[in-house]
mmCIF file of C-alpha atoms in Angstrom:
data_model
loop_
_atom_site.group_PDB
_atom_site.id
_atom_site.type_symbol
_atom_site.label_atom_id
_atom_site.label_comp_id
_atom_site.label_asym_id
_atom_site.label_seq_id
_atom_site.Cartn_x
_atom_site.Cartn_y
_atom_site.Cartn_z
ATOM 1 C CA LEU V 1 201.640 23.349 62.610
ATOM 2 C CA PHE V 2 203.209 25.258 59.721
ATOM 3 C CA THR V 3 203.725 21.997 57.809
ATOM 4 C CA ILE V 4 200.095 20.979 58.303
ATOM 5 C CA GLN V 5 198.944 24.395 57.049
ATOM 6 C CA ASP V 6 201.399 24.300 54.156
ATOM 7 C CA GLU V 7 200.567 20.746 53.089
ATOM 8 C CA LEU V 8 196.773 20.814 53.497
ATOM 9 C CA GLY V 9 195.940 24.510 53.204
ATOM 10 C CA ALA V 10 194.197 24.781 56.584
ATOM 11 C CA VAL V 11 194.194 23.423 60.118
ATOM 12 C CA ASP V 12 190.553 23.926 61.106
ATOM 13 C CA GLY V 13 188.322 20.973 60.338
ATOM 14 C CA LEU V 14 191.108 18.381 60.216
ATOM 15 C CA LYS V 15 191.212 14.943 61.839
ATOM 16 C CA ILE V 16 194.647 14.525 63.357
ATOM 17 C CA ALA V 17 195.897 11.181 64.639
ATOM 18 C CA MET V 18 198.977 10.956 66.860
ATOM 19 C CA VAL V 19 200.634 7.544 66.879
ATOM 20 C CA GLY V 20 203.342 5.947 69.017
ATOM 21 C CA ASP V 21 204.983 7.215 72.183
ATOM 22 C CA LEU V 22 202.396 9.687 73.424
ATOM 23 C CA ARG V 23 203.550 9.470 77.039
ATOM 24 C CA TYR V 24 207.083 10.816 76.597
ATOM 25 C CA GLY V 25 206.853 12.489 73.185
ATOM 26 C CA ARG V 26 207.610 16.168 73.747
ATOM 27 C CA THR V 27 206.520 17.045 70.222
ATOM 28 C CA VAL V 28 203.180 15.304 70.721
ATOM 29 C CA HIS V 29 202.532 17.247 73.915
ATOM 30 C CA SER V 30 203.325 20.646 72.399
ATOM 31 C CA LEU V 31 201.477 19.979 69.142
ATOM 32 C CA THR V 32 198.426 18.762 71.059
ATOM 33 C CA LYS V 33 198.373 21.914 73.186
ATOM 34 C CA LEU V 34 198.734 24.097 70.099
ATOM 35 C CA LEU V 35 195.966 22.247 68.249
ATOM 36 C CA LEU V 36 193.514 22.978 71.091
ATOM 37 C CA HIS V 37 193.313 26.509 69.636
ATOM 38 C CA TYR V 38 191.871 25.119 66.388
ATOM 39 C CA ASP V 39 188.706 23.310 65.341
ATOM 40 C CA VAL V 40 190.176 19.823 64.993
ATOM 41 C CA THR V 41 189.353 16.264 65.962
ATOM 42 C CA LEU V 42 192.141 14.349 67.729
ATOM 43 C CA ARG V 43 192.847 10.630 67.794
ATOM 44 C CA PHE V 44 195.540 9.175 70.030
ATOM 45 C CA VAL V 45 196.987 5.776 69.097
ATOM 46 C CA SER V 46 199.386 4.086 71.503
ATOM 47 C CA PRO V 47 200.027 0.998 73.591
ATOM 48 C CA GLU V 48 198.514 1.252 77.068
ATOM 49 C CA ILE V 49 201.849 2.065 78.762
ATOM 50 C CA LEU V 50 202.517 4.938 76.320
ATOM 51 C CA ARG V 51 199.172 6.730 76.546
ATOM 52 C CA LEU V 52 199.008 10.516 76.571
ATOM 53 C CA PRO V 53 199.684 11.854 80.102
ATOM 54 C CA LEU V 54 196.569 12.534 82.107
ATOM 55 C CA THR V 55 197.324 16.252 82.444
ATOM 56 C CA THR V 56 197.495 16.658 78.665
ATOM 57 C CA MET V 57 194.389 14.534 78.096
ATOM 58 C CA ASN V 58 192.541 16.600 80.702
ATOM 59 C CA ALA V 59 193.512 19.774 78.814
ATOM 60 C CA VAL V 60 192.050 18.211 75.645
ATOM 61 C CA ILE V 61 188.837 17.283 77.459
ATOM 62 C CA ASP V 62 188.557 20.695 79.153
ATOM 63 C CA SER V 63 188.944 22.432 75.783
ATOM 64 C CA GLY V 64 185.979 20.537 74.343
ATOM 65 C CA THR V 65 188.088 19.232 71.459
ATOM 66 C CA PRO V 66 186.668 15.933 70.210
ATOM 67 C CA ALA V 67 189.197 13.215 71.031
ATOM 68 C CA ARG V 68 189.403 9.464 71.295
ATOM 69 C CA GLU V 69 192.082 6.934 72.262
ATOM 70 C CA THR V 70 192.718 3.608 70.554
ATOM 71 C CA HIS V 71 195.445 0.982 70.339
ATOM 72 C CA ASP V 72 195.155 0.297 66.606
ATOM 73 C CA VAL V 73 196.251 2.511 63.705
ATOM 74 C CA ALA V 74 193.690 0.711 61.551
ATOM 75 C CA ASP V 75 190.988 2.452 63.603
ATOM 76 C CA VAL V 76 192.125 5.891 62.382
ATOM 77 C CA ILE V 77 193.987 5.498 59.076
ATOM 78 C CA GLU V 78 190.991 5.831 56.755
ATOM 79 C CA ASN V 79 189.752 9.141 58.200
ATOM 80 C CA ALA V 80 192.983 10.860 59.248
ATOM 81 C CA ASP V 81 194.038 14.032 57.477
ATOM 82 C CA VAL V 82 197.290 14.035 59.444
ATOM 83 C CA LEU V 83 199.092 10.993 60.801
ATOM 84 C CA TYR V 84 201.700 12.279 63.258
ATOM 85 C CA VAL V 85 203.956 9.321 64.098
ATOM 86 C CA THR V 86 206.576 9.202 66.863
ATOM 87 C CA ARG V 87 209.199 6.661 67.810
ATOM 88 C CA VAL V 88 209.179 4.684 71.034
ATOM 89 C CA GLN V 89 212.088 6.189 72.949
ATOM 90 C CA LYS V 90 214.272 3.460 74.429
ATOM 91 C CA GLU V 91 216.075 5.932 76.694
ATOM 92 C CA ARG V 92 212.800 6.627 78.559
ATOM 93 C CA PHE V 93 212.456 3.039 79.823
ATOM 94 C CA SER V 94 214.042 1.871 83.059
ATOM 95 C CA ASP V 95 212.673 -1.620 82.344
ATOM 96 C CA LEU V 96 214.057 -2.728 78.969
ATOM 97 C CA ALA V 97 211.597 -5.618 78.875
ATOM 98 C CA GLN V 98 208.772 -3.081 78.636
ATOM 99 C CA TYR V 99 210.582 -1.313 75.795
ATOM 100 C CA GLU V 100 211.067 -4.592 73.920
ATOM 101 C CA GLU V 101 207.336 -5.260 74.333
ATOM 102 C CA VAL V 102 206.266 -2.021 72.636
ATOM 103 C CA LYS V 103 209.196 -0.914 70.421
ATOM 104 C CA ASN V 104 207.766 -2.339 67.201
ATOM 105 C CA HIS V 105 204.111 -1.966 68.104
ATOM 106 C CA TYR V 106 203.388 0.196 65.055
ATOM 107 C CA GLU V 107 204.819 0.408 61.582
ATOM 108 C CA ILE V 108 203.325 2.565 58.864
ATOM 109 C CA THR V 109 203.670 0.459 55.726
ATOM 110 C CA PRO V 110 202.740 0.983 52.082
ATOM 111 C CA GLU V 111 199.978 -1.588 52.587
ATOM 112 C CA LEU V 112 198.527 0.413 55.479
ATOM 113 C CA MET V 113 198.792 3.610 53.429
ATOM 114 C CA GLU V 114 196.570 2.035 50.731
ATOM 115 C CA ARG V 115 193.712 2.528 53.209
ATOM 116 C CA ALA V 116 194.558 6.213 53.851
ATOM 117 C CA LYS V 117 193.029 9.234 52.160
ATOM 118 C CA GLU V 118 194.561 10.352 48.907
ATOM 119 C CA LYS V 119 195.054 13.820 50.351
ATOM 120 C CA MET V 120 196.590 13.492 53.808
ATOM 121 C CA VAL V 121 200.037 13.835 55.321
ATOM 122 C CA ILE V 122 202.305 11.640 57.388
ATOM 123 C CA MET V 123 204.516 13.548 59.787
ATOM 124 C CA HIS V 124 207.305 12.500 62.158
ATOM 125 C CA PRO V 125 209.688 14.569 64.321
ATOM 126 C CA LEU V 126 212.599 12.264 63.371
ATOM 127 C CA PRO V 127 214.742 10.326 63.913
ATOM 128 C CA ARG V 128 212.768 7.227 63.147
ATOM 129 C CA VAL V 129 213.820 3.704 64.000
ATOM 130 C CA GLY V 130 211.171 1.411 62.548
ATOM 131 C CA GLU V 131 207.803 3.071 62.885
ATOM 132 C CA ILE V 132 207.613 4.159 59.232
ATOM 133 C CA HIS V 133 208.718 1.696 56.554
ATOM 134 C CA TYR V 134 211.361 3.173 54.238
ATOM 135 C CA ALA V 135 209.167 2.410 51.233
ATOM 136 C CA VAL V 136 206.720 5.038 52.507
ATOM 137 C CA ASP V 137 209.370 7.743 51.915
ATOM 138 C CA SER V 138 208.457 7.862 48.223
ATOM 139 C CA ASP V 139 204.756 8.369 48.965
ATOM 140 C CA PRO V 140 203.887 12.019 48.204
ATOM 141 C CA ARG V 141 201.890 12.096 51.462
ATOM 142 C CA ALA V 142 205.121 11.533 53.449
ATOM 143 C CA ALA V 143 205.793 15.064 54.688
ATOM 144 C CA TYR V 144 208.395 14.388 57.380
ATOM 145 C CA PHE V 145 211.413 15.539 55.372
ATOM 146 C CA ARG V 146 209.553 18.710 54.352
ATOM 147 C CA GLN V 147 208.529 19.066 58.014
ATOM 148 C CA VAL V 148 212.195 19.061 59.099
ATOM 149 C CA GLN V 149 213.050 21.719 56.517
ATOM 150 C CA ASN V 150 210.075 23.840 57.596
ATOM 151 C CA GLY V 151 211.177 23.518 61.224
ATOM 152 C CA MET V 152 214.566 24.940 60.324
ATOM 153 C CA TYR V 153 212.969 27.967 58.637
ATOM 154 C CA ILE V 154 210.566 28.547 61.547
ATOM 155 C CA ARG V 155 213.467 28.437 64.033
ATOM 156 C CA MET V 156 215.420 30.919 61.892
ATOM 157 C CA ALA V 157 212.444 33.278 61.816
ATOM 158 C CA LEU V 158 211.927 32.996 65.580
ATOM 159 C CA LEU V 159 215.603 33.700 66.260
ATOM 160 C CA ALA V 160 215.545 36.699 63.952
ATOM 161 C CA ALA V 161 212.431 38.016 65.744
ATOM 162 C CA VAL V 162 213.946 37.475 69.214
ATOM 163 C CA LEU V 163 217.160 39.194 68.143
ATOM 164 C CA GLY V 164 215.196 42.131 66.714
ATOM 165 C CA MET V 165 216.226 41.421 63.137
ATOM 166 C CA ALA V 166 212.756 40.783 61.776
#
């Protein structure tokens, strides 16, 4: 959330698309719940077997936050202010055939980014395995390395507060 605020100057009014493993992605679940306290529009992009859990989707619906699900990044790339991408987590699959079916379902490429807004950010909790092409790293909209650095500072501040040092 801090990275979104830092990169775009605000959270309210943004269109945020979450892409990839929405079923098992811990970061997706917590960010979604946090975003329900803001005036945002949510888009969820995943293969059918990796859709957002029903309990989390029900929380989105109950909050009145505008949301929509799709299977295609092309449906959201042109309007997204934030593209939050996650990897498909092999360790979550008991059936490796299912993993193989979805592991490379999405890849954010420079060609896809040509369709994105000039002022938007791509985020990722890292590590990545193939969902963001390495050529995208040089795109100024790629905020995932800054996101990792921000996460370190936020954790330091939280620890200082918990330990009574703040």
